[in-house]
Coordinates of C-alpha atoms in Angstrom, one line a residue:
Chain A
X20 CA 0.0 0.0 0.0
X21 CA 1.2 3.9 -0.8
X22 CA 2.3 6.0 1.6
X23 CA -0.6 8.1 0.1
X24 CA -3.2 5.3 1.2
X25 CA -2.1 4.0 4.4
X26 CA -2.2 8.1 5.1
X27 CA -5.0 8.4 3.9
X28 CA -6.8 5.2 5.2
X29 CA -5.9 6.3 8.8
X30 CA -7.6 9.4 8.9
X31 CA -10.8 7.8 7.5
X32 CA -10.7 5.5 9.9
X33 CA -10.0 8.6 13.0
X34 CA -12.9 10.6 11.4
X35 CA -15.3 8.2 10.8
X36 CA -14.7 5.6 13.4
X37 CA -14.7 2.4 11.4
X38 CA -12.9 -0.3 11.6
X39 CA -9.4 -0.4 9.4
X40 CA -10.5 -3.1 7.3
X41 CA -13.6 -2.0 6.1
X42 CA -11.6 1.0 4.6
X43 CA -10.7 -0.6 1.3
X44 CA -10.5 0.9 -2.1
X45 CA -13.8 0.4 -3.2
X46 CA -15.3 1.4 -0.1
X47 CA -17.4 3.9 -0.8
X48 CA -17.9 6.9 1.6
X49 CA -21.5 7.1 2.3
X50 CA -23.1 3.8 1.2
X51 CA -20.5 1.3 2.8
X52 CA -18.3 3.9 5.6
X53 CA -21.5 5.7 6.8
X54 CA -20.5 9.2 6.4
X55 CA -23.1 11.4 5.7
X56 CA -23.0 15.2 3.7
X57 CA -21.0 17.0 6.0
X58 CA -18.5 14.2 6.9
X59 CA -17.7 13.8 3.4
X60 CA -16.7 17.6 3.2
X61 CA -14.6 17.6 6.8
X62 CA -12.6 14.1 5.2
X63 CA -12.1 16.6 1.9
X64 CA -10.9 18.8 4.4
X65 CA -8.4 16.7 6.3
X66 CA -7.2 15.5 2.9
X67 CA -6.3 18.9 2.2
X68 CA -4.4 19.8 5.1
X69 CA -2.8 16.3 5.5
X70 CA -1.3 16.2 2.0
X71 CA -1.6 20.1 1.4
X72 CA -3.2 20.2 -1.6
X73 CA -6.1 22.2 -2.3
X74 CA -9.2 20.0 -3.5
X75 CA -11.7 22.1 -6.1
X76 CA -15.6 21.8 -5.1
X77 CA -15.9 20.1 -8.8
X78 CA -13.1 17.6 -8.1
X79 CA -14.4 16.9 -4.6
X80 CA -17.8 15.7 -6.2
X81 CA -15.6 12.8 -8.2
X82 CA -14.4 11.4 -4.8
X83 CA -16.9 8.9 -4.1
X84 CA -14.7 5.9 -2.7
X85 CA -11.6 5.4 -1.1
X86 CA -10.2 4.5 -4.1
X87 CA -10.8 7.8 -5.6
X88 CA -9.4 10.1 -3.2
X89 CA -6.3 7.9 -3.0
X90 CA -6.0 8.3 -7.1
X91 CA -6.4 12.0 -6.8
X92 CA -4.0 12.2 -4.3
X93 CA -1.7 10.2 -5.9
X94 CA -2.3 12.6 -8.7
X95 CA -1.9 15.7 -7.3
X96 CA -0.6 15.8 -4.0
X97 CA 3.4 17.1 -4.2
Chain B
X22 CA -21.3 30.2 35.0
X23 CA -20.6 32.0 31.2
X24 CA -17.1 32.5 31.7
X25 CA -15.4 32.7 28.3
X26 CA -12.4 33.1 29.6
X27 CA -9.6 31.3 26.8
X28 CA -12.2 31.5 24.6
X29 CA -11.6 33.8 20.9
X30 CA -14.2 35.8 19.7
X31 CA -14.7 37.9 16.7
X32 CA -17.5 40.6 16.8
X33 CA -18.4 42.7 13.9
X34 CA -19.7 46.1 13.1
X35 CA -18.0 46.8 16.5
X36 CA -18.0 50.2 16.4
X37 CA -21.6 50.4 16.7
X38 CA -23.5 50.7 19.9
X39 CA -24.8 47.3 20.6
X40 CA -21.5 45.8 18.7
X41 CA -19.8 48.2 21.1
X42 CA -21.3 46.6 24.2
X43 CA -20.9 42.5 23.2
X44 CA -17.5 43.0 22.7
X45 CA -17.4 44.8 26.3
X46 CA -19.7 42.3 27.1
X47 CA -17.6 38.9 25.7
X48 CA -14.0 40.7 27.0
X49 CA -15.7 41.3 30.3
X50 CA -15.9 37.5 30.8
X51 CA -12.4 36.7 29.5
X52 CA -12.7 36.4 26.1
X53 CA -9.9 37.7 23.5
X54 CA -12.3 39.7 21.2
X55 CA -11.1 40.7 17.8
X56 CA -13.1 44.0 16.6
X57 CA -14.4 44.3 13.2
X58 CA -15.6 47.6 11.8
X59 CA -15.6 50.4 9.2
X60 CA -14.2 53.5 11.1
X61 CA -10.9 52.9 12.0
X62 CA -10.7 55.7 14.9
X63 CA -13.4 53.9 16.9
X64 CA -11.8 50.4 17.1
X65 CA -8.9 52.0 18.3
X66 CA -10.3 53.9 20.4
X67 CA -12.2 50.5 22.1
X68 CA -9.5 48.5 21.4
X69 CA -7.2 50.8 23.7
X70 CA -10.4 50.4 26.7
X71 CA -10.2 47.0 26.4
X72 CA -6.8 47.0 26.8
X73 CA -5.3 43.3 26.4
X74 CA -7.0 40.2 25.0
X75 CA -7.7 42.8 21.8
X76 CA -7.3 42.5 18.2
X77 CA -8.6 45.1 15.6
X78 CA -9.7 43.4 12.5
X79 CA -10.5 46.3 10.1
X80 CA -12.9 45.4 7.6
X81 CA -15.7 46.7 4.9
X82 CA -18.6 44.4 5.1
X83 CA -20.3 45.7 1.6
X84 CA -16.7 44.5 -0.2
X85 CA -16.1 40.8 -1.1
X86 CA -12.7 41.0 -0.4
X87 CA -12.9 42.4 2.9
X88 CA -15.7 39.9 4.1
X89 CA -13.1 37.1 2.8
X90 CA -10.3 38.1 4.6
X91 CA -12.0 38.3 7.9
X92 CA -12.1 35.3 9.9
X93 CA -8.6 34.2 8.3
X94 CA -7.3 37.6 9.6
X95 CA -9.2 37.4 13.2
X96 CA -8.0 33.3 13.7
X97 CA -4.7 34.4 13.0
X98 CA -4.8 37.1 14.9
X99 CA -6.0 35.0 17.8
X100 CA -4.9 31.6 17.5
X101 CA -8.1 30.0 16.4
X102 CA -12.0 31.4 16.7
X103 CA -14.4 29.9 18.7
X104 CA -17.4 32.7 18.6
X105 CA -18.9 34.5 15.6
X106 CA -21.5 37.5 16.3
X107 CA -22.6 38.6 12.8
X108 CA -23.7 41.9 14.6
X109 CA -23.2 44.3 11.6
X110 CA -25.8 46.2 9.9
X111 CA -26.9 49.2 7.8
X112 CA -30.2 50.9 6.8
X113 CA -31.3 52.5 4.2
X114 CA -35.3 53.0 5.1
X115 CA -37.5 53.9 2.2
X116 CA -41.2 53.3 1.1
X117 CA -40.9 50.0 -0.7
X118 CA -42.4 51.9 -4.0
X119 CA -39.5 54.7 -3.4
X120 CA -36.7 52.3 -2.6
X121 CA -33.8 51.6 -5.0
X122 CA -32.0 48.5 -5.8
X123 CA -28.7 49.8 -4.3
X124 CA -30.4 50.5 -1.0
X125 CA -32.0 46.8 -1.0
X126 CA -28.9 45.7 -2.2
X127 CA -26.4 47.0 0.3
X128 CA -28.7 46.3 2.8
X129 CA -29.6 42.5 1.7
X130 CA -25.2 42.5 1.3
X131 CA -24.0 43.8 4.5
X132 CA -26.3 42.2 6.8
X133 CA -27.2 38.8 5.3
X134 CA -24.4 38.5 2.5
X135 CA -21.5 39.3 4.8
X136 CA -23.0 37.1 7.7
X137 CA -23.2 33.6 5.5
X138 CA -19.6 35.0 4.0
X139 CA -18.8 34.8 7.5
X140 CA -20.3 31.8 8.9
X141 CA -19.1 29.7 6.3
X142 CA -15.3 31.2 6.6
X143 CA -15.8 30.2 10.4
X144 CA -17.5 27.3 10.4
X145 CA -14.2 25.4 8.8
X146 CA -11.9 25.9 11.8
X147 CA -14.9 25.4 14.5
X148 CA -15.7 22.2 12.9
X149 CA -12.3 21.1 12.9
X150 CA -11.9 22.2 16.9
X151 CA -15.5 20.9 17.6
X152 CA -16.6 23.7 19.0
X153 CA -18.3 26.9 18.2
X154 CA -20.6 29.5 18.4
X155 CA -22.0 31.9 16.2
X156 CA -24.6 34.5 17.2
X157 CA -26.2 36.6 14.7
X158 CA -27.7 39.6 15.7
X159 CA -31.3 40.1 13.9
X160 CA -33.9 42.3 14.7
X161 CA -37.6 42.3 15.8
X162 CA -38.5 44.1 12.5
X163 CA -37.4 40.4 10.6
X164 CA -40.2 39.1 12.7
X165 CA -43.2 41.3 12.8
X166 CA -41.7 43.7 9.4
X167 CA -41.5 47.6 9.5
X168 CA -42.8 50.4 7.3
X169 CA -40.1 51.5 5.1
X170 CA -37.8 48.8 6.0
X171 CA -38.6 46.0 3.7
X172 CA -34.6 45.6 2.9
X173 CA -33.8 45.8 6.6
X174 CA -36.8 43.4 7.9
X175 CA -35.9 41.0 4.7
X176 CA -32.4 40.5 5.9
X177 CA -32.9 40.1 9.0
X178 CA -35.6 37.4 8.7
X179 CA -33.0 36.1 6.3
X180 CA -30.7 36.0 9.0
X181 CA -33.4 33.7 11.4
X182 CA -33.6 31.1 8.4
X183 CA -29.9 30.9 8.0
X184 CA -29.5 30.6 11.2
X185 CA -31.7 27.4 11.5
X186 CA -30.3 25.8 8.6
X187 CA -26.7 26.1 9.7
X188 CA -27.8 25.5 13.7
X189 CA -29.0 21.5 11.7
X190 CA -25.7 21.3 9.2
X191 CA -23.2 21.5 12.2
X192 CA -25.1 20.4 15.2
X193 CA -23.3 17.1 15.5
X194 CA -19.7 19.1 15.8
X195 CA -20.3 21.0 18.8
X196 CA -21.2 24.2 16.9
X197 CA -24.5 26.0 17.8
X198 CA -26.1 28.9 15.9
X199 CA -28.6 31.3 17.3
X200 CA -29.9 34.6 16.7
X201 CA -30.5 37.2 19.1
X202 CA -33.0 39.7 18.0
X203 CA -33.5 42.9 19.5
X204 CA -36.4 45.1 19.9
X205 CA -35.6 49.4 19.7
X206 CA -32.4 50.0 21.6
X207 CA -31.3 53.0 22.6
X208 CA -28.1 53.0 20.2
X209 CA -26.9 55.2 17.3
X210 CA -29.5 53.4 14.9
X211 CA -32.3 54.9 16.7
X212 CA -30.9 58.0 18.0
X213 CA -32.2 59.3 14.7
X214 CA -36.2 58.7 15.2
X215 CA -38.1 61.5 16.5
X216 CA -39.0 62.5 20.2
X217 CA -42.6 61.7 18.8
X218 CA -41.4 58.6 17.3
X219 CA -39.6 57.4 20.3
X220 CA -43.2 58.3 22.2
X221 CA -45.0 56.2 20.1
X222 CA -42.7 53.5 20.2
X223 CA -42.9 53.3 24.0
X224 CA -46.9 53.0 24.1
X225 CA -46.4 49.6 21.5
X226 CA -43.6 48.3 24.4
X227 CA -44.7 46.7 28.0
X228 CA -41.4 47.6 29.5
X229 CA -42.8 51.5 28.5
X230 CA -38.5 52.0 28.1
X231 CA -36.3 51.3 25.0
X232 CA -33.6 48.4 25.3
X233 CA -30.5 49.0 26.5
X234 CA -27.4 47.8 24.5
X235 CA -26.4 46.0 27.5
X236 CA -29.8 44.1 27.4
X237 CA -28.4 42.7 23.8
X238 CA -24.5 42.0 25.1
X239 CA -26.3 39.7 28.1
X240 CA -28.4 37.7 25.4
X241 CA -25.4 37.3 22.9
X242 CA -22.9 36.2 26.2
X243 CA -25.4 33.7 27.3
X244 CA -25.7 31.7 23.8
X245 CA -21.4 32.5 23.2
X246 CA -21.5 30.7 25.9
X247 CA -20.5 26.7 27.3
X248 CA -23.4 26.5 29.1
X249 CA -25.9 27.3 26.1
X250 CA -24.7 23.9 24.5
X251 CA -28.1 22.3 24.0
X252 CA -29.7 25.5 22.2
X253 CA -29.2 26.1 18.6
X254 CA -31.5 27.3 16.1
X255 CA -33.2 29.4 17.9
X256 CA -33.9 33.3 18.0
X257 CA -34.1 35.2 21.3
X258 CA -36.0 37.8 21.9
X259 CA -34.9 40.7 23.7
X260 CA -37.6 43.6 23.3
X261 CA -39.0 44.0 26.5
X262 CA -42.7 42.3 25.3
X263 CA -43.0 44.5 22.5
X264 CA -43.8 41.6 20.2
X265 CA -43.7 38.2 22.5
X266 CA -43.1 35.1 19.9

């Protein structure tokens, strides 16, 4: 696993109090994590300051899984 | 009981006279207050009263920019934020069939515009801390309207509906949202109504006496306040029975 995920993974699992291995790629934020509207804008917030990257409203949309935040992370974070 | 004292607070339109007296009121129980307001001379000048625990945050409310740079400016100022009172406002009274779009509009803009501007700048950080409180400051005339005040009475119901939204979208972090609305207090806003008007006023209040600003600044420390944890969402009065909801 990336540096990126395992990062990533941990603070899903801090914010949104779920066991780690539920936190898999395709896991998907609301449906299978049980994060509702406003967690999923606080974890786009704790992306942004872990990996200090700023994360547009219109890209924020496209992260509907684990699996996609780690790829736009991967993508973009320096 | 309501002692703020550590806590950060950021008041604006502080300059005016029931802005004035929250951030008296808020510094009074230890809060650091960071003062927000047009005229530069009279933040100083109640920054240096104060004394320590102050910041002066100098900012336009009608300009984008200005409201943007706000609650950056005050939480760095301060090390964090924990309490937001929205207390700015303008008039511009007119007859609905005289009034202008630039009166509605700067109206509608500094008090309801600036406010969300605000909240939402401030809501980031308090969400993140899991604790906050914002305080908006409407006005009896959002609930029971005015003549010639359909821009001030529409932004300040405006303000009661934002303030329930929000109070739901951040309840879970710790964050509460409330409105305090005032009846007529004696303050620079009113100092311009008549001695007639200010008699007629009187007969429609119980309390036969205007507000004082102090009457506001005990209302807004009680919700800034620990102990108000469980209320959110809601407007309190403070208009001694003129209009009991």
């Amino acid at each position: 696993m990336s540096d990126i995920a395992e990062r990533l993974k941990k603070i899903v699992v801090e914010h949104l109090g779920v066991e780690p291995e539920k936190v898999t790629d395709n896991a998907n934020f609301i449906d299978d994590l049980g994060a509702d509207s406003l967690d999923t804008v606080e974890l786009v917030m704790a992306f942004e300051e872990e990996f200090n990257v700023e994360i547009p409203d219109d890209a924020a949309e496209t992260i509907v899984t684990v699996g996609d935040a780690i790829r736009f992370l991967e993508k973009n974070a320096g | 009981m309501f002692d703020l004292d550590g806590r950060k607070a950021l008041v604006t339109g502080a300059t005016g006279g029931i802005g004035g007296a929250v951030a008296r009121a808020l510094h009074a129980r230890g809060a650091t207050v960071a003062l927000s307001g047009t005229r530069q001379s009279a933040l100083d000048e109640l920054a240096t009263a104060l004394g320590e625990r102050v910041h002066v945050a100098s900012a336009d409310l009608g300009e984008m920019d200005s409201v943007e740079a706000l609650v950056p400016a005050a939480e760095a100022a301060m090390g964090g934020l924990d309490i937001l009172v929205n207390n700015a406002g303008v008039t511009r009274d007119n007859l609905l069939l005289r009034m202008k779009d630039e009166e509605w509009e700067t109206v509608i803009s500094v008090n309801l515009t600036a406010a969300f501007r605000l909240s939402r700048a401030a809501v980031k950080g308090m969400m993140r801390r899991r604790y906050g409180r914002i305080v908006n400051i409407g006005s009896v005339v959002g609930a029971i309207g005015n003549p010639g005040q359909v821009n001030y009475a529409a932004s300040k119901a405006g303000l009661v509906g934002m303030t329930k939204a929000l109070a739901a979208e951040v309840a879970a972090r710790g964050i509460t949202v409330n409105c305090v609305a005032p009846g007529f207090i004696e303050s620079p806003m009113t100092d311009g109504l008549t001695e007639a008007q200010k008699a007629g006023l009187l007969g429609t209040i119980p309390m036969a006496r205007l507000g004082t600003v102090g009457d506001v600044a005990a209302a807004v420390v009680y919700l800034a306040s620990a102990e108000a944890a469980y209320v959110t969402g809601h407007t309190l009065h403070v208009n001694g029975g003129m209009a009991r909801l």
